[in-house]
Amino acid sequence: MKKEYNVTGMSCAACSASVERAVNKVAGVEKVAVNLLSGSMSVEGSASESDVIAAVKKAGYGASVKGKEGTPSGVRKDEDTMKTRLVSSLILLALHLYISMGSMAGLPLPSFITHHVNAVLQLTLSMVIMFINRKFFISGTKALLHKSPNMDTLVSMGALAAFIYSYAALMLMLLDPMGGHMYFHELYFEATSTILTLITLGKTLEARSKVKTASAIQGLMNLAPKTAVVERNGREETVEVSQLVKDDVFILYPGAAVPVDGVIISGVSTLDESSLTGESIPVDRSEGENVSAGTMNISGNLRVRATRVGEDTTLSQIIRLVNEASSSKAPVSRLADRVAGVFVPVVMAIAALTFILQLVFGAEFSYALSRAVAVLVISCPCALGLATPVAIMAASGKGASAGILFKDAAVLENTGKASVAVFDKTGTVTEGKMKVCDVIPLSGSKEELLGAASSLESMSEHPIAKAVATHAASEGITAEKAASFRALPGYGVEGTLNGIELKGGSVKFISSVTEISADVTEKTESLSKAGKTPLLFMSGDRVLGIIAVRDDLKGDAAEAVSQLKAMGLRTVMLTGDNEKTAKAIAGEAGFDEVISGVLPSGKEEHIRRLQKTGRVIMVGDGINDAPSLTRADIGMAVSGGTDIAMDSASVILMNSSVKAVPAAVRLSRKTLTIIKENLFWAFIYNCIGIPLAAGVFTPFLGWSLNPMFASFAMSLSSVCVVTNALRLNIMDVFSRAHDRKKTFRKEEETVEKTLVIEGMMCSHCEMRVKKALMAVDGVVSADVSHEKGTAVVTLAKDIDADVLKKAVEAQDYSVLAVK
C-alpha cells in the first residue's frame, strides 16, 4: 500500500537523506522516497501512518498525511516567508556595512561613533539579523542533536563561529577602554550578517524558482471551476463543485469550464480540451459523448450527466499521477543521494582540519578561523539534493501540459533510453474505425453474402465485426442472429443459422476448413496489397464471397515514425493482420519492420524477443495489448483505450495523436541531459569551492576566498541548478528542431534456420509446432506456415538441427529437411 506525506523542516539533501534513513527503519516499510523540492514523501508497505510520522518527528522534522488534493506543500508560503526575511535582512545589512566599512570607503560617520560605539552597534545589528534568520540556527541545532547535520548546521556553525570570535574581541575592547581599539580589526560581525543575508537571498531565489517549477501542476489544479450550475427540483442552482454527486445533471453555458466528468444528455458544442490533451484544435461534442473536468465549453449549451466526481475525475487522476511522478526518484539520482548522506559530516571534518592545519603552518588565529568558516558556508548539499527532483517536477508538469503522463521518475528517465518503438496497428497507428470498402459475391448474391456476414458479426464486439454489421444495416439487410455462436480470437467467427453452419474470418482461417480456388486467392492477395483486410464467409460448404475492410492510417502516424527514426529508434509495427495488408500499412507509415499475423497471446513473446536488442517502448490501446504493455520496458497507452491498457501502461498519452510518442522520448532525453548537467555542476562546484575556501591554492596561486563571498557562491549554486531545470518549461516537446540521432549498441546477431515439415493441415497444427519450437532454449521466434509446410526459426545462438527436428517430431510431424 502506498501513502503520501508532507514533510516540513527539510532544507537540503542531507535532510531528505536523514528522513529516508529514519523511515526505512520503521517496521513494515518496504520503500520510501523523499522529495526535497516538494516537501513530500511516498511510503510503500504496511507501516501505520502514526509510526511513519513518529519516525520523521524523531529525526527532527515534521510530517503529516498529504491532503486528498495532493497539492505541492508550502512552496508558495515558503517564498512569501523568505521575502519578508530577505527585505528585513538587506536593510539591516546595508546599515551594518555602512557602519563597519563606511570609513574605508570614504563615507562620513557621525562623530559620536567611536571604535567602541561602532563595535557595539555592529554587535546589535548582527544579533538582530541572527534573530530574523533564527531558522538556520534552530534547524541546524536540531539536526546536530539528532546526529544528522544538514546545510543549516553548516551555515549556523560558520555564522556562529565568526560571531563568537568577534564577541570575544569586543569583550577585550571593553575591558581595555584605552588600548582596546587594537582589537577593532578582529571584528567579523559583518561576516555573520553577510553570510546569513546572502544565504537567505539564495533561499528566496530558490523558493521563487520552486514556485515556477511547480506552476504546471498548480495550473492543472486551477483548471476545475469552484462552482457548477446544476438542475435540481426543476430549477437551475449554482452549487460548490464538491457538492456534485454521480448522476447529477449540470448545465454548461458558453465559456464555462467543465466541473466534473460526464456524458452529454443533450446539446451540441465545441470544447477546448488542450488543457488535458495538449491538442490546440477544439473538438465537436454532441449527445452521448463524454466530457472531462477542466476542459472549456466554447460555443453551445450542454446538459451533462455527471459520471465521475471528486477524486475519480480524469483531471484529479492526472494531478495525482503528476504529483506521484514528481515525488518519485529517478535511478540517476542514486549517486547524489549516497553523497548527500555523508556530505555534511565530511565538510565539518574538512573545516576542522583546515583550521588545525592553518594554525600548524603558522597562520594567525583569525585567518585560520576565516578559512574554516569559508569551508562551512561554501559547501552546498542543496545543489546535490535539488539536481534531480527539480528537473523531474518540471518535466512531469511539462509532460502533463502536453498530454503526456509519466507514472514515475524511473519511467521518465528510461523513456529516452529506449532503442526500439513498437506500435500496435489498430487504433494506435490507424484510426481504429474499420470501414467496409469492398463486397465481392462469389457463389451467391450480394444480399446473401451480407446477410450471412451480418448474422455472424452482429454477435461479436470486435471492431471489424461492428464495421461489417453496420455496413449490412446501411444496405437494408436485417438478418437473424446466428445460434451456437463462437469467436475464435485471431481467426474468425462461426455459428449456425436455420441448421446451416456459417463461418467467417481471415483467409488463413477459411483455408484451414475448405479449399480456396486460385482465383479467390488472387483476389484476396490483391486486396491485401492495397492495405485492406479481406474476410471470407461460408455457408455450409460454399464460399459466399469476400468482404474487405480498411482502417485508415492516422494523419500524423508517418510523421511520428519519421521523428522516432531520426532520433535513432528502430520502429516496428505489430499486428494480427495478414502479411500483405500489414506491409501495405507499414509502408505508408514508414516502419523499419513489420510483424504480422500475431495472435493476441503472441504479442508479449515478440516484445520479449525485441528486448534482447535494447529497451523497448510498446504503444497500444486495447485489452489484448495489456500483457505486452506490461512486458515492455516502457508501455504507452493511447487515450481512448481500455482501462486495462491504461492500468498496464507506465506512460499515458492523453492525446490520441501518435506524435506524443516522439514527444515523450524528446522530453525524457532533455530531462536526463538537464539532470546530468545539474549533477555535474553540483559536484564540480563543491570539488573546486571547498579546496579554494580551505586555502589549498593560496601557496601556489595566491587564491583565497573571503567567507562573505563564499556564502554568496553557495547561494548561487542551488539557484543555478533550479534555474537550469526551468528551461524545461519553455521547451516545445513536439518540435524536432533540436533532435539528435542516438547510437545504440549493436543488436545481437541471430541465426535463421528453415525446417521443411510434413503433416501440418491447419492453424492448430501451426500452433503446436510453434509452441514446441519456442520451448527450445535459444529460439527467439518461430514463423510456422502449414500452407508452405515450413517453420522459419530465429535463433539467438547456433542450435543443432537434430534438436529442432526432435522437438517437432515429438508432436507427430515429420521433418523432411533443415536448411
mmCIF file of N, CA and C in Angstrom, residues 78 236 239 372 490 550 558 657 681 722 770 798 810 816:
data_model
loop_
_atom_site.group_PDB
_atom_site.id
_atom_site.type_symbol
_atom_site.label_atom_id
_atom_site.label_comp_id
_atom_site.label_asym_id
_atom_site.label_seq_id
_atom_site.Cartn_x
_atom_site.Cartn_y
_atom_site.Cartn_z
ATOM 1 N N ASP A 78 6.539 29.301 1.519
ATOM 2 C CA ASP A 78 7.971 29.444 1.770
ATOM 3 C C ASP A 78 8.508 30.692 1.092
ATOM 4 N N GLU A 236 -32.527 25.581 -11.909
ATOM 5 C CA GLU A 236 -31.072 25.652 -12.007
ATOM 6 C C GLU A 236 -30.506 26.278 -10.732
ATOM 7 N N VAL A 239 -23.987 25.549 -7.277
ATOM 8 C CA VAL A 239 -23.501 24.869 -6.069
ATOM 9 C C VAL A 239 -21.974 24.710 -6.144
ATOM 10 N N ALA A 372 38.203 28.226 7.919
ATOM 11 C CA ALA A 372 37.261 27.196 8.368
ATOM 12 C C ALA A 372 35.820 27.634 8.127
ATOM 13 N N GLY A 490 -8.291 -14.004 -33.283
ATOM 14 C CA GLY A 490 -7.194 -14.023 -34.246
ATOM 15 C C GLY A 490 -7.529 -14.761 -35.531
ATOM 16 N N ARG A 550 -11.100 -1.741 -44.247
ATOM 17 C CA ARG A 550 -9.861 -0.970 -44.175
ATOM 18 C C ARG A 550 -9.932 -0.019 -42.988
ATOM 19 N N ALA A 558 2.805 8.795 -39.983
ATOM 20 C CA ALA A 558 4.051 8.766 -40.752
ATOM 21 C C ALA A 558 5.061 9.767 -40.184
ATOM 22 N N SER A 657 -3.069 11.362 -30.725
ATOM 23 C CA SER A 657 -2.029 11.579 -31.733
ATOM 24 C C SER A 657 -0.776 10.801 -31.362
ATOM 25 N N TRP A 681 27.509 20.118 -12.274
ATOM 26 C CA TRP A 681 27.848 21.405 -11.673
ATOM 27 C C TRP A 681 27.799 21.352 -10.151
ATOM 28 N N VAL A 722 18.345 25.090 -9.999
ATOM 29 C CA VAL A 722 16.902 25.202 -10.183
ATOM 30 C C VAL A 722 16.579 25.944 -11.483
ATOM 31 N N LYS A 770 4.774 -24.430 -33.374
ATOM 32 C CA LYS A 770 5.402 -23.209 -32.861
ATOM 33 C C LYS A 770 5.679 -23.318 -31.365
ATOM 34 N N ASP A 798 23.609 -20.694 -32.345
ATOM 35 C CA ASP A 798 23.500 -21.815 -33.292
ATOM 36 C C ASP A 798 23.076 -23.083 -32.546
ATOM 37 N N ALA A 810 8.361 -34.747 -32.007
ATOM 38 C CA ALA A 810 7.697 -35.153 -30.766
ATOM 39 C C ALA A 810 6.213 -34.803 -30.799
ATOM 40 N N LEU A 816 11.336 -33.057 -42.972
ATOM 41 C CA LEU A 816 11.992 -33.591 -44.173
ATOM 42 C C LEU A 816 13.389 -33.010 -44.354
#
